[in-house]
């Protein structure tokens, strides 16, 4: 076996590569990357873990969001209104499925005591009682007077008596109230019906019996003391 001379060993040791040294900045950079990856994984876990528990609105279709919003609004509306008059109290059930614009406006006006002290302007036996604001465009007044004169208020199984409605298309200039005292065939064509009397029908009939002039206006003023909203009765 040939012996390696000391000079050759020295040369071979010089040709061997020294181990690579890792810089401090590289270590810090990799540590930061690991921390960021861990945080990202943790955030992802929390998001998907809480998703079944707290359903976000963004996960729902737009139409479903709208439907939920409308249903929530309907459920939050008062279900009843009590109309106090000089003759007594009339309890009204508010239709939750009626026109949202009409119902919301009626509720808003009740809350602001808008109807307090308002008179019944027309009282037509076996037809309607009109109260609240005057009908600014005259459409309702023309309808009730012509219908009475022409005898068009015949009973009809299509509509019940004691319905509560207001003029259509009043452009927010006012809000008049109609209480029917007999079924009216073309009621939905003329009024936006949003409720019915469930208690106090006898009070409605008492108001219906007051003396009126040739224009069906009460000779002795009678009106609404106030209207209050109720969740339950």
Short mmCIF file of C-alpha atoms in Angstrom, two decimals:
data_model
loop_
_atom_site.label_atom_id
_atom_site.label_comp_id
_atom_site.label_asym_id
_atom_site.label_seq_id
_atom_site.Cartn_x
_atom_site.Cartn_y
_atom_site.Cartn_z
CA UNK A 1 0.00 0.00 0.00
CA UNK A 2 1.43 3.35 -1.07
CA UNK A 3 1.97 5.89 1.64
CA UNK A 4 0.62 9.45 1.13
CA UNK A 5 3.25 11.98 1.67
CA UNK A 6 2.61 14.79 4.18
CA UNK A 7 2.79 17.36 1.39
CA UNK A 8 0.00 15.68 -0.53
CA UNK A 9 -2.18 15.51 2.61
CA UNK A 10 -1.75 19.23 3.05
CA UNK A 11 -2.80 19.88 -0.52
CA UNK A 12 -5.93 17.63 -0.19
CA UNK A 13 -7.05 19.33 3.01
CA UNK A 14 -6.89 22.72 1.33
CA UNK A 15 -9.03 21.52 -1.58
CA UNK A 16 -11.94 20.40 0.74
CA UNK A 17 -14.83 22.93 0.94
CA UNK A 18 -15.57 24.53 4.25
CA UNK A 19 -19.14 24.14 5.55
CA UNK A 20 -21.59 26.91 4.35
CA UNK A 21 -22.55 29.38 7.08
CA UNK A 22 -26.29 30.55 7.26
CA UNK A 23 -26.65 34.25 7.79
CA UNK A 24 -28.71 35.74 10.66
CA UNK A 25 -31.04 37.59 8.26
CA UNK A 26 -31.93 34.33 6.50
CA UNK A 27 -32.89 32.71 9.79
CA UNK A 28 -35.13 35.66 10.71
CA UNK A 29 -36.79 35.64 7.28
CA UNK A 30 -37.67 31.96 7.46
CA UNK A 31 -39.00 32.32 10.99
CA UNK A 32 -41.32 35.11 9.82
CA UNK A 33 -42.56 32.99 6.94
CA UNK A 34 -43.36 30.12 9.30
CA UNK A 35 -45.23 32.45 11.67
CA UNK A 36 -47.29 33.90 8.80
CA UNK A 37 -48.21 30.45 7.51
CA UNK A 38 -49.32 29.35 11.00
CA UNK A 39 -51.44 32.48 11.46
CA UNK A 40 -53.03 32.01 8.04
CA UNK A 41 -53.94 28.42 8.82
CA UNK A 42 -55.40 29.46 12.19
CA UNK A 43 -57.52 32.21 10.62
CA UNK A 44 -58.82 29.78 8.00
CA UNK A 45 -59.71 27.29 10.69
CA UNK A 46 -61.66 29.89 12.72
CA UNK A 47 -63.57 31.04 9.63
CA UNK A 48 -64.77 27.59 8.63
CA UNK A 49 -65.34 26.49 12.23
CA UNK A 50 -67.77 29.38 12.95
CA UNK A 51 -69.43 29.39 9.53
CA UNK A 52 -72.16 26.81 10.34
CA UNK A 53 -72.95 28.59 13.61
CA UNK A 54 -73.12 32.20 12.41
CA UNK A 55 -74.55 32.31 8.91
CA UNK A 56 -73.39 35.43 7.15
CA UNK A 57 -75.67 37.46 4.94
CA UNK A 58 -73.08 37.34 2.16
CA UNK A 59 -73.57 33.60 1.82
CA UNK A 60 -77.28 34.03 0.99
CA UNK A 61 -78.69 34.87 -2.43
CA UNK A 62 -79.87 38.48 -2.82
CA UNK A 63 -83.51 37.49 -3.17
CA UNK A 64 -83.34 35.47 0.04
CA UNK A 65 -81.82 38.45 1.87
CA UNK A 66 -84.64 40.69 0.62
CA UNK A 67 -87.24 38.12 1.64
CA UNK A 68 -85.79 37.85 5.13
CA UNK A 69 -85.66 41.62 5.47
CA UNK A 70 -89.31 41.99 4.42
CA UNK A 71 -90.42 39.18 6.71
CA UNK A 72 -88.56 40.78 9.59
CA UNK A 73 -90.22 44.12 8.89
CA UNK A 74 -93.65 42.52 8.77
CA UNK A 75 -93.06 40.74 12.05
CA UNK A 76 -91.92 43.97 13.72
CA UNK A 77 -95.03 45.94 12.74
CA UNK A 78 -97.79 46.35 15.33
CA UNK A 79 -100.69 44.00 14.70
CA UNK A 80 -103.50 46.19 16.01
CA UNK A 81 -104.63 49.79 16.26
CA UNK A 82 -107.27 51.16 18.63
CA UNK A 83 -109.27 54.10 17.29
CA UNK A 84 -110.85 56.05 20.15
CA UNK A 85 -113.92 58.07 19.16
CA UNK A 86 -116.56 60.04 21.00
CA UNK A 87 -118.84 57.00 20.64
CA UNK A 88 -116.31 54.48 21.93
CA UNK A 89 -113.27 52.47 20.86
CA UNK A 90 -112.81 50.57 17.62
CA UNK A 91 -110.13 47.88 17.42
CA UNK A 92 -108.50 47.40 14.03
CA UNK A 93 -106.46 44.41 12.91
CA UNK A 94 -103.65 45.59 10.61
CA UNK A 95 -103.07 43.29 7.66
CA UNK A 96 -99.38 42.37 7.52
CA UNK A 97 -99.79 41.31 3.88
CA UNK A 98 -101.27 44.66 2.83
CA UNK A 99 -99.30 47.27 0.88
CA UNK A 100 -96.11 47.92 2.84
CA UNK A 101 -96.11 51.61 1.88
CA UNK A 102 -99.67 52.11 3.14
CA UNK A 103 -99.19 50.16 6.37
CA UNK A 104 -95.87 51.81 7.19
CA UNK A 105 -97.30 55.27 6.56
CA UNK A 106 -100.37 54.56 8.70
CA UNK A 107 -98.20 53.27 11.57
CA UNK A 108 -95.85 56.25 11.30
CA UNK A 109 -98.77 58.71 11.42
CA UNK A 110 -100.28 56.90 14.41
CA UNK A 111 -96.99 57.17 16.29
CA UNK A 112 -96.89 60.92 15.63
CA UNK A 113 -100.54 61.39 16.79
CA UNK A 114 -101.43 62.62 13.29
CA UNK A 115 -105.06 61.49 13.57
CA UNK A 116 -105.63 63.08 16.96
CA UNK A 117 -108.78 65.24 16.83
CA UNK A 118 -109.55 64.56 13.15
CA UNK A 119 -113.19 64.56 12.11
CA UNK A 120 -115.31 62.09 10.17
CA UNK A 121 -116.04 64.09 7.02
CA UNK A 122 -118.64 61.84 5.41
CA UNK A 123 -121.00 59.31 6.94
CA UNK A 124 -123.07 57.33 4.45
CA UNK A 125 -125.35 54.69 5.92
CA UNK A 126 -124.88 51.18 4.53
CA UNK A 127 -121.78 52.33 2.68
CA UNK A 128 -118.74 54.02 4.24
CA UNK A 129 -117.50 56.38 6.92
CA UNK A 130 -114.67 58.69 5.87
CA UNK A 131 -112.30 60.27 8.36
CA UNK A 132 -108.77 61.57 8.63
CA UNK A 133 -107.37 64.05 6.11
CA UNK A 134 -109.49 65.40 3.29
CA UNK A 135 -109.06 63.63 -0.02
CA UNK A 136 -107.00 66.25 -1.86
CA UNK A 137 -107.67 65.00 -5.39
CA UNK A 138 -111.40 64.58 -4.81
CA UNK A 139 -111.43 61.05 -6.22
CA UNK A 140 -112.76 59.40 -3.07
CA UNK A 141 -115.39 62.06 -2.52
CA UNK A 142 -116.62 61.70 -6.08
CA UNK A 143 -116.70 57.92 -5.70
CA UNK A 144 -118.70 57.82 -2.48
CA UNK A 145 -121.22 60.47 -3.55
CA UNK A 146 -121.81 59.00 -7.02
CA UNK A 147 -122.05 55.47 -5.69
CA UNK A 148 -124.62 56.53 -3.12
CA UNK A 149 -126.65 58.51 -5.64
CA UNK A 150 -126.63 55.72 -8.23
CA UNK A 151 -127.46 53.00 -5.74
CA UNK A 152 -124.21 51.10 -6.53
CA UNK A 153 -123.64 50.09 -2.96
CA UNK A 154 -125.53 46.82 -3.25
CA UNK A 155 -124.34 44.03 -1.02
CA UNK A 156 -121.78 41.69 -2.53
CA UNK A 157 -120.21 38.48 -1.23
CA UNK A 158 -116.86 39.63 -2.65
CA UNK A 159 -116.10 41.97 0.23
CA UNK A 160 -117.04 42.11 3.87
CA UNK A 161 -118.20 45.08 5.88
CA UNK A 162 -116.00 46.83 8.45
CA UNK A 163 -112.94 46.96 6.19
CA UNK A 164 -110.33 49.70 6.77
CA UNK A 165 -108.76 51.41 3.78
CA UNK A 166 -107.32 54.62 2.42
CA UNK A 167 -107.32 56.44 -0.90
CA UNK A 168 -104.99 55.09 -3.56
CA UNK A 169 -102.34 57.40 -5.04
CA UNK A 170 -102.67 60.26 -2.56
CA UNK A 171 -99.00 61.22 -3.16
CA UNK A 172 -98.32 61.52 0.58
CA UNK A 173 -100.33 64.75 0.78
CA UNK A 174 -102.61 63.29 3.38
CA UNK A 175 -104.05 60.08 4.73
CA UNK A 176 -107.79 59.58 4.88
CA UNK A 177 -109.46 56.61 6.53
CA UNK A 178 -112.45 54.71 5.24
CA UNK A 179 -114.48 52.27 7.30
CA UNK A 180 -116.95 50.29 5.21
CA UNK A 181 -120.30 49.54 6.79
CA UNK A 182 -121.43 47.16 4.04
CA UNK A 183 -119.73 44.90 1.47
CA UNK A 184 -118.73 46.99 -1.58
CA UNK A 185 -118.19 45.26 -4.95
CA UNK A 186 -115.51 47.61 -6.31
CA UNK A 187 -113.80 48.28 -2.99
CA UNK A 188 -110.31 47.16 -4.03
CA UNK A 189 -110.50 49.27 -7.18
CA UNK A 190 -111.06 52.43 -5.16
CA UNK A 191 -109.25 51.92 -1.86
CA UNK A 192 -106.08 50.35 -0.55
CA UNK A 193 -107.48 48.03 2.12
CA UNK A 194 -105.05 47.46 4.98
CA UNK A 195 -107.14 46.21 7.90
CA UNK A 196 -110.52 45.35 9.36
CA UNK A 197 -112.54 46.09 12.46
CA UNK A 198 -112.43 43.12 14.85
CA UNK A 199 -113.98 44.81 17.86
CA UNK A 200 -116.28 47.81 18.11
CA UNK A 201 -118.53 47.11 15.13
CA UNK A 202 -121.39 48.47 17.23
CA UNK A 203 -119.47 51.75 17.61
CA UNK A 204 -119.09 51.94 13.82
CA UNK A 205 -122.85 51.44 13.48
CA UNK A 206 -123.53 54.16 16.05
CA UNK A 207 -121.41 56.60 14.04
CA UNK A 208 -123.24 55.47 10.92
CA UNK A 209 -126.55 56.57 12.47
CA UNK A 210 -125.61 60.22 13.07
CA UNK A 211 -127.62 62.91 11.29
CA UNK A 212 -126.01 64.25 8.12
CA UNK A 213 -126.73 67.01 5.61
CA UNK A 214 -127.31 66.61 1.88
CA UNK A 215 -123.55 66.15 1.38
CA UNK A 216 -123.44 63.32 3.92
CA UNK A 217 -121.44 65.44 6.35
CA UNK A 218 -122.39 65.03 10.03
CA UNK A 219 -124.46 67.92 11.34
CA UNK A 220 -122.80 67.52 14.74
CA UNK A 221 -119.03 67.12 14.52
CA UNK A 222 -117.77 63.69 15.46
CA UNK A 223 -114.28 62.45 15.01
CA UNK A 224 -111.23 60.54 16.13
CA UNK A 225 -109.88 61.24 19.60
CA UNK A 226 -106.67 59.38 18.78
CA UNK A 227 -105.32 56.11 17.36
CA UNK A 228 -102.89 54.02 19.39
CA UNK A 229 -100.92 50.98 18.23
CA UNK A 230 -100.99 47.65 20.06
CA UNK A 231 -98.88 44.51 19.78
CA UNK A 232 -101.57 42.44 21.45
CA UNK A 233 -105.18 42.89 22.49
#
